[in-house]
Phi, psi and omega in degrees: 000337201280315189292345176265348167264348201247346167277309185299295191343290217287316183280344177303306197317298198325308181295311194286319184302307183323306184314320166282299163341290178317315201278358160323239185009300208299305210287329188300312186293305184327285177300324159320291174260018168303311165301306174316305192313293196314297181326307173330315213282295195301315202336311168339282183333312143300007191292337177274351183241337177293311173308339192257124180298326194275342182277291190297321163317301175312302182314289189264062171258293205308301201304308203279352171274327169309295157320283170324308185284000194235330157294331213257293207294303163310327166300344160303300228298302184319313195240018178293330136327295176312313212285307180278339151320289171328287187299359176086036155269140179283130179333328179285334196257358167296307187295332162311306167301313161307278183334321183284328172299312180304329190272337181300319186295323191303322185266322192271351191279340173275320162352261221300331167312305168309300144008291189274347167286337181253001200243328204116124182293330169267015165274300173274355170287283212285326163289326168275000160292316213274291182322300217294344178283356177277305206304300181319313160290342165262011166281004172277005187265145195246030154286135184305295211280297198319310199278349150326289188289332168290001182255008165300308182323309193310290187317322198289310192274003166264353169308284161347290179336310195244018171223309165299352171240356178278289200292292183003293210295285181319306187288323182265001147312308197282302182308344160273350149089051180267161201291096154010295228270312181305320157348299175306300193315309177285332149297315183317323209290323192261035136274320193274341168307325178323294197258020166277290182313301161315314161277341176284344171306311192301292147007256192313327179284329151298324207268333168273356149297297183328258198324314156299008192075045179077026182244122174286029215250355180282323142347323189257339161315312183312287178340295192297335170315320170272343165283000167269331185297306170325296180332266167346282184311312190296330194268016150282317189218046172222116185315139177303149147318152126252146182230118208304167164264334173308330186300324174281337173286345171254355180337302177328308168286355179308306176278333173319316170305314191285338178307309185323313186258346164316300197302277225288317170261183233228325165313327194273296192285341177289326163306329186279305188310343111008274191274355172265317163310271177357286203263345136350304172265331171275328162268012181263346162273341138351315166279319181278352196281351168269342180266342209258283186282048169187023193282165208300350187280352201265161214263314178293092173274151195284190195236084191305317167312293215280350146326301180282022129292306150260004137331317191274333173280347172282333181279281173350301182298325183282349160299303189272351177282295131006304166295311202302306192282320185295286180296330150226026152260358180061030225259128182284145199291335098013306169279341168254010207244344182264346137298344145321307191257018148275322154314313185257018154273312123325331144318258170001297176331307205279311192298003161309293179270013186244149156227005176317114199285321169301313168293298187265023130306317176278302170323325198270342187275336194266321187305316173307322195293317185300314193295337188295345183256296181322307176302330186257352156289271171017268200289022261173292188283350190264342195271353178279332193240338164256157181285116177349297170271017164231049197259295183309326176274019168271278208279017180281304183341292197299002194255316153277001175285318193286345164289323169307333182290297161301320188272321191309293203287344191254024159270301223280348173311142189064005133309323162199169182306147147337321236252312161274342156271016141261344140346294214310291183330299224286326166292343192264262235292334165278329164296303178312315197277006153296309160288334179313304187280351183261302198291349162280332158311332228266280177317332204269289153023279156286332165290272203348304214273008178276316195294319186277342155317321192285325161273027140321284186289335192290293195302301183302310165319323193264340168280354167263352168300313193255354187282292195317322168266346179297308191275011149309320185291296192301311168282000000 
């Protein structure tokens, strides 16, 4: 009797997973046009910046080189788990190979900031494509110590990734002399290009597993291909640095020096503290979101490409909201970047508590629409708020604080549940949406105190205004 109630258990599980598995596909078109519909909606919202030729040239200077690279690095993303999985490793030693790329970033990232402040941003933009197409290829090796040292590679080039090709696009805005206020336009414009490319990366990197017979390791061929195609576009068509020369000679110092106004204003650092809590959190989900929807008991595995397509449609979506309220509700980006990280603290929260695979499929898709915000405020307050000539070695800073955030937490793998370390997420996101709230104090703070200078100065203009003429008057 026992044996005959304990089988429909088993064929329902069975039925219920098959059930998830189908709603992938569905769900995908759904946000596919769900997206478009939105791009319709904003689109407007570029018009002011699309007449100007010179300008839209410059943007897909950026966007298109921007794109091809960010295509190569998402195509990693979907099976890279799988992949070490695939090769037989046990989760602490997966985890370990994600640690070692954070600990590479951690030791080499004030370098290479300096580095990029000091060599040139289209110089290390090309250095980091070649590391990272190196990096991509010896992860086709199943060897432990190879897949070490590419994931040393990995950290030193997505650091190069996420600093030398964000400062190019800002430094060389300014040396062409565009309008301050457009920067946001370009960001909005390379978050949704971002997740234009990622989902076709996710697409494509399913479709060329599928076809190998579920084998994950052609995703990364791809990759490599296109960090060479990248390589190519920057030294074709993106202007040399100029770089003082003295300035290279002091190069060594360069992120040391940038320590200085880190510590100091108060501004600088609540933003990194900011943006290392966050992205932070995001990268410990980065780890978990494949074990978590996919785990080694179930017989179907779901399409993992086409899952991290829509994280990316998501990002999109969340992008485009972010355009609608910054440009044309005029809404300050301080006021929309801070319910993002209270929405993705209540992500976290639930996925705490579920292990129901569907529920936390919608989650990590709504957790996404925030990074769809974050990324292009973000980028915004840093081209508003750091100094021109320490911006990469800021934002090396800030990178290595969120891998300390990351390598801390991603020890704790095989040590406690899953379960805490999205606790973990919910809390760094509620500490974020805490700086959030100092550093808009910060700000609101310095504008009063800019304004009454400024009316100050107004009074005194005009009382030295009326002595001259009363004694104009007088003689």
């Amino acid at each position: 009797m026992a044996t005959i109630t304990a089988q429909p258990s088993m064929d329902a599980e069975a039925v219920y997973e098959s059930e998830i598995e189908l709603a992938v596909h569905p769900m995908f078109a759904l946000m596919v046009a769900g997206t478009i519909a939105l791009y319709v909606k904003t689109r407007d919202s570029q018009a002011g910046f699309a007449k100007n030729k010179d300008f839209a040239q410059f943007q897909w200077q950026y966007i298109g080189v921007y794109m091809c690279v960010m295509f190569a690095d998402w195509c990693q993303g979907p099976y890279l788990y799988r992949l070490f999985h695939h090769y037989g490793f046990l989760e602490e030693q997966i985890a370990a190979l994600y640690i070692t790329g954070m600990v590479s970033s951690i030791l080499l990232g004030p370098t290479l900031g300096g580095m990029v402040d000091k060599y040139g941003r289209r110089f290390m933009s090309v250095v980091c494509c070649y590391l990272y197409c190196l990096s991509a290829l010896l992860t086709l090796s199943e060897n432990f110590y190879v897949l070490i040292f590419s994931r040393v590679l990995e950290g030193a080039s997505s650091m190069l990734l996420f600093s030398a090709f964000e400062s190019w696009m800002v430094v060389t805005h300014k040396q062409r002399s565009f309008p301050e206020e457009w920067v946001s336009r370009t960001f909005a414009l390379s978050t949704v290009a971002n997740g234009v490319s990622a989902c076709l990366a996710g697409i494509s990197s399913n479709v060329v597993v599928e076809i190998n017979g579920h084998q994950p390791v052609q995703p990364f061929v791809l990759a490599a291909a296109f960090l060479l195609i990248g390589a190519f576009l920057v030294s074709t068509y993106w202007e040399v640095d100029e770089v003082d020369e003295d300035e290279l000679l002091a190069g060594r110092g360069q992120c040391v020096k940038s320590l200085n106004p880190l510590v100091n204003d108060k501004k600088i650092y609540l933003l990194g503290a900011l943006q290392a809590l966050f992205e932070g959190a995001m990268y410990v989900f980065v780890f978990l979101w494949t074990p978590s929807l996919d785990p080694p008991h179930i017989k179907t595995h779901p399409p993992l490409g086409i899952i991290f397509g829509q994280f990316m449609l998501a990002i999109m979506i969340g992008s485009f909201l972010f355009r609608y309220l910054a440009q044309t509700r005029r809404v300050p980006v301080l006021t929309i970047l801070g319910p993002a990280f209270l929405v993705a603290c209540v992500c976290f929260t639930v996925a705490a508590a579920t292990k129901n695979r569907f529920i936390l499929l919608l989650l990590f898709i709504v957790f996404e629409g925030c990074c769809g915000i974050f990324f292009p405020a973000m980028g915004t307050l840093r081209s508003q708020l750091l100094p021109e000539a320490h911006r990469a070695a800021h934002m090396t800073w800030f990178r290595v604080g969120l891998n300390v955030l990351v390598v801390c937490s991603l020890l704790l793998v095989g040590r406690v549940d899953r379960s805490w370390l999205f606790a973990g997420c919910a809390i760094f996101n509620l500490l974020a949406f805490g700086c959030h709230r100092k550093l808009k104090h910060a700000v609101w703070v310095d504008l009063h105190a800019t304004q009454q200078v400024h009316t100050a100065t107004s009074a005194v203009t005009s009382t030295g205004s009326s002595i001259v003429s009363k004694n104009t008057t007088t003689s």
